[in-house]
Amino acid sequence: MGFFSGRRLRKQATVFWELARAGEIAAACELYASELAADEAELSPELRATYRLLAWIERPDEEHEDALRLLAEGEESDGPVAGALVEVQRRRRAGALVDAIRLGSGESPPLAESPDEPSLALERLALAVLDAQRVERPEAPESDRQAAARRVRRRLPPAESLEGAVAEVRHRLEVWARWTLGQHLESYRIAKTRGLAGADQGAFFLAALYGWARDKVEAGEPDAVLALLDKNLKLLSPSRVTNMTIRWAEHALERGAPERGTAWLSKAIPWVAARLGAADPGRQALLELAFALCLLAEGKHVEGGEVLGRIGRTVPGDGDVALVAASLSGLSALWTAQAGISADADDDEGEARMQVRSRWRTCHPVLHAVASRLEAAERSPVAWRGHLLRGLLAYVDSSRSPDPNQLRRFSAATGRVPPDRRGVAGLKAIETALITRVRATDEAAALIRNGRTSELRDLHERVLVPLGTAIPTLVRVAVVVTLWDADRRGFDPLATLHALQPTPEEAPGVAAAVRLVETVIGLDRLAAQCAAEAPSASGLPDPARLDGGDPVAEVAALATAAIRLRRGEVRDAGAALDARRTSDATLAPSWLLARFRVAWDAGDAKLARRIVAAQAAPPALRTPAARVGVSVQAILDALSSDRPEDAIATAGLGEAVPADRIEHGLVSFVTWQLGRERPELAGRFVRAVRGSVESRADLTPIDLARLRWVLLLLDGLCAARSGQHGVAGGSFEQLLRAPAPPAGLCAAPAVHGRLLGWARLFRIGAELALAAAASVEDVRVRLPALRRTLEEQAARLTESPTLRAYGHLIGGLVSFLGADVVVEADAVARLDAARRSLATGARSAFLDAVIGRLDWRRQLLESFWQALTEGDFKKSLQIFKTELEPGFGANVPASIQLGMVLVDAATGSSSEGTELIRRLAVLEDEAPELDRELFEKAREYVLGGQAIRELTERVRAHDYDGVIEFCQTTRWPGHSEGAMPIPVAIALQHAHYKKKQDEDAIRMGEQFRDVRGFEDWVRDYGRLILGYVLFDNKEFEKAAEVFGELSEAEVLGHDVDRYWAAAHFSHGVQLLGVEQKAEAFEAFARSVSKRQGSEDNRALVPLFVHFGMQNLEERHGSRALQAFELLEGGLADLPDSPDLALDQAVARIGVILCQALLDEVDGPRPDEGTVAVEVLRVEELPEEIRGVFERVFRKMAVCQALRLQGDGRGRRAKRTGRLVAAIQEHVGALERLEEASGGRDPVLRVLQGMFELRIGRSRNAAKAMDLFGQAASLGVRSRLLTGIIERERDLQRQAAEQRRVAFTVFDHYLASGAVPATLRESLVRNDDVAELYRLNRSYRPSDIAVPEVKAGVAALRERIAHLETMLGEDALRSDARLVRLGAKVKEELDRLAGSESKVIELEKEIMRLVAAALARQMVAVDASGAELEEDDDE
Amino acid sequence: MSDESHAALLGEVLERVRQNNLQARPGTPMAELKNAIEEALASLPALEFEEFSKAIDDADAAQRLVQRAPEMIGWNADQIVEWVEKLSEKLS
């Protein structure tokens, strides 16, 4: 920079400073921009900083603050440049605070980092102002206000840091904060001490008082507040007191403590009235309104309602307070209506719903009155509440529809409700529903009035039904009735109408509709029942209840009468007609016709005659027949009302009427009346005519006689038809005795005879009817006489062809009534024929039962006698006891009693013969009609039977001596002296046999043989006993002859064929005993030949087999052999059959068995197994049992061989090896059999075990023990076998011990380390040694063979080898002596090697033999029991 | 539509229905019922005028009495069996 430039710059800088100091900020900034800015770099930082400060003040721009921040960098923090920056920042924050306070934005800039003290105080004050501003909104929550107050108190700078106006601001803020925090008195003190009181002292005091009192009210201390007010009352205006009183209550409400407000006002209101006077009703009303609000908020609606009512009475009706009170009254009533009832109560139709309806009925008019009152105050600001309430009521009460104006005002009122209130959405829904209802209702009304039912039906289904109760009830009724009227068949309105729940105002309309519909339906039902083909029994509507006036009631009554007449309900029909006489001329003929039918059916002859005579009578009644009909009715009427003269006069049978006409008219009328089931009237008529006839003097005796006879007949008939059986019986009895009428209708003999027959029948009927009506006791008393009478009269009836069937019917029925009557087959047949000819209907079932019962009784008697005839006395007795005796009782016929004597005699029912004889004597006396010879025979029978029973008792008691004595001493009825009945003779022969009185038994037996004429059973019994006696006496030949004469192969369970064969056989044996062999074998042959009358002799097979086996057991081999040979021979010629083949096989096997045993004793030694081989060669042996036989006999053969082994001869067999081979063959065959059959034979296992243990060359004790174990598991229990097993186990234990010792030595040898290598290798590879170690050690020989320790010859040879190597060295090779000694040593060494080799070979052989010996030792131990012993043969 | 209009509407409907019912023209309940009454009375059993004439002048009465007296008084075979049945019940 040049000089001049520098000077100019300094000069301009000076001007700048001057302008700055003078406060010419704008000029200074302009100078800087124009003169200094270009050379700014040459200027001092202070000047530049000053410029930026002034420029910022002139126009706050961040550019200047940024420039200052750059200038301040590197400068001292307390220097002027930094101070300029701080000043800018301070000013910027202050500006922001001022803006915030002005705008009330609430945004608080942060405090300066390190401002100077005054600045900081101002900033804190500004922030406090902002805090207070933020919560000064009325809607600010109290909690926010409290928090703001606490922040203000923290922010406020110390009072001494501020002065002037800002200090006052600070003090006011402190007062506000303390008041807000509830420190009301402190706030007032601060205001007072900080000098704030001044003109506002009263305001600060009131504020403090207000706050303090508000808290006291909230704390429930109203008395303290009232005391304070009393103290400062002169400072307070009445309006202020009133406002504060209300405000404190309002505050309690806002704080959710309405009870505090209630408590406060309940004391404050009287206090205000006392202190300020009650002259101002508006003030009082306001306080009361606040009190009512508190009560309502507290839920005390009753008390609140009373207060509100008081307001309504004390203040003008159109005042705001009164209207608000009225509004509150309505809301309180609404609340009360729903209070205490859960909205989600599931009991829709229950108590809750009933309560709501009841309350609603109460509050409903109140709400409407409130709404009307509010609506009337159009200029009042609360008038809209009336419109709102009106709409709500319309919504709740569907019976009322709001008109368009009400609906519009309701919509406007809903807009007055603050949008943030909870119920706004519901109000909108209600508004929509009301609009829909109004539209639907209006549309429905229009359609009804225009008769557009089709569209109405569509609207009903689509809109009205879904809306349900929202549609006014009466409109719904109108719709339903209109639809039903248009289509009565397809629509039932009653269900809908009955389901409605109308209000009291609506109820009459609904009821009228229901009644009208029921009327129309009732008329339809009446029409339907009138027109139905058949009368129905369904109920009828009451004409009096039908709606529609007289025409409807009259026609309904007539219809009811018509229906009743069709049903035969004449009385009810008459009542219906009498209730409503038609005034409709078109219905008059119908009404008269109905009335005539009623009179006719009721027998009102007078009325009937009057109707017939009436001019308006329908054509059907204006006929001659009708006139006759009513005349007859008049006769009946006269008879019914006991005016017989009138009846006779009307009938035209009075004075001067000839007898013919009287008789004709009498018979006509009586028969007609009887046909119409009026016998009483007919009887009256008969008696009236009788009186008339008897009083007439103009009748001749003949006329009188004929008329009397007819009158008697008709009188009896009328009495019978009336159930007067006694009267009827008397009339018929009298008629039967009366002389025949001399003339008239009944005078002809045929007619008279027929009528007398009827009279006879009716007399029986009357007796039966009287008896049937009598008591049980009377019936039982009168029955015998009644039966006799009826039987006689029934017999009389059978004389007449016309009445014969009746006679048979009554006769059969009388037999049925008498249980003791013997029924004959003809009687039953006659009854059956009568049943068919008389064509019984209703009682045919009983009659069938009677016929069945009689027939059964008849069959019983026949069965009784049939059984008696056939000797089946038990059956006779059973029939008598179960059927006849109960039926006959004390009247058992004599013939049956005689039969029962025989039955008792035969069955022993009466053990005393004398009693039976006595009964016979009595019966003979009482029944002289029975043949005397019958009684004689019965006596013999009784006596004989008694003897037989005594004999039987002796036989059963085995009292054979008594039997013999009784038989010989008894005189048997029907037999000559010494003779006896055949059974008795058999019993006697048996007794002789049992008492060994053989001669008598044989003599009697011979008699049975010889005498002709006996039945087969007698001869057989006698011969059987005779055969027994002969057999016992060893007269076998004769016994065989007698047995051969029996007619059956089995008599009384005795096998006669066997006895016969046994006799022959025994005879043969007898002959053998006397050496008559030829004869003996002939006898044997006979025993196996056919017995006379027998099919074959196979039944004797068991006898011969038994005989053979018995002889075998008794060691009579030859006899046994003979038995089997005889059996074999006897069966040889019989025809082939499977059973015969088996018998033949048995015989053949028996022969083989015997021969084998005989060979053992006498003959040469048989090969082992001969028996089995021979048996298996038997061709007759069936294949299906051949296996069984083979198993048995092969085991038998083995046992035989072993048994023979034991008796000393077995050693030879053993030596030859045949025994072993034979046993092996049998065992092998048995194994194959077992394999084929699948079974497990324990005996075979024992045999196999014994073979493995004791027989054969390669014996295996372990296998034998295993087989023995299997046999034991299969159930073999043998003491001997157990001993063998125990001994074998001992031997095995001993052998094991011996082997253990031997192997221990062997182990030591191998482990000694002295065995030469070649020998060791040989031993460990030796099979015997390896096998021994495998069986007895858990290791191999090579495992323990220790390598040879070089010593002895080996060591010597090794040393000599070294010596030879040394002698081969060049230095020594030339020394002859050494050469010679070396050769000598070599020679000796070779010899020594040869000797060693031999010794080792010997050692190897020895060890091999040792191993073999050990092996043999084991075998020797195993086979140490190889010798068979005698007790091993099982 | 006011509440009074609801009642008026229903009254109109009911009166219309009532008048319809009282009409005697075919198809209305009253007309149908009148016809039905005449049908019902016509369908009643014929009166026994002819039968009643026999009561005082029946030429066959005596003949019927002679031939069928038991049926006339109901004392036929069935009645006899019934009495016996009652008797047997009392005796059993």
mmCIF file of C-alpha atoms in Angstrom, chain A residues 81 468 470 478 486 553 745 931 953 1061 1134 1218 1262 1280:
data_model
loop_
_atom_site.group_PDB
_atom_site.id
_atom_site.type_symbol
_atom_site.label_atom_id
_atom_site.label_comp_id
_atom_site.label_asym_id
_atom_site.label_seq_id
_atom_site.Cartn_x
_atom_site.Cartn_y
_atom_site.Cartn_z
ATOM 1 C CA VAL A 81 -13.132 -8.809 19.005
ATOM 2 C CA GLY A 468 -88.974 -54.481 12.638
ATOM 3 C CA ALA A 470 -88.554 -49.344 14.264
ATOM 4 C CA ALA A 478 -102.176 -51.476 8.835
ATOM 5 C CA ALA A 486 -105.484 -58.826 -0.395
ATOM 6 C CA ALA A 553 -123.380 -62.330 14.223
ATOM 7 C CA LEU A 745 -153.997 -111.266 13.695
ATOM 8 C CA ASP A 931 -123.389 -153.170 36.856
ATOM 9 C CA GLU A 953 -91.800 -154.511 48.697
ATOM 10 C CA ALA A 1061 -70.360 -167.902 24.168
ATOM 11 C CA LEU A 1134 -66.876 -163.957 8.153
ATOM 12 C CA ARG A 1218 -26.630 -158.427 16.680
ATOM 13 C CA ALA A 1262 -22.994 -135.903 26.957
ATOM 14 C CA LEU A 1280 -33.613 -145.883 38.025
#
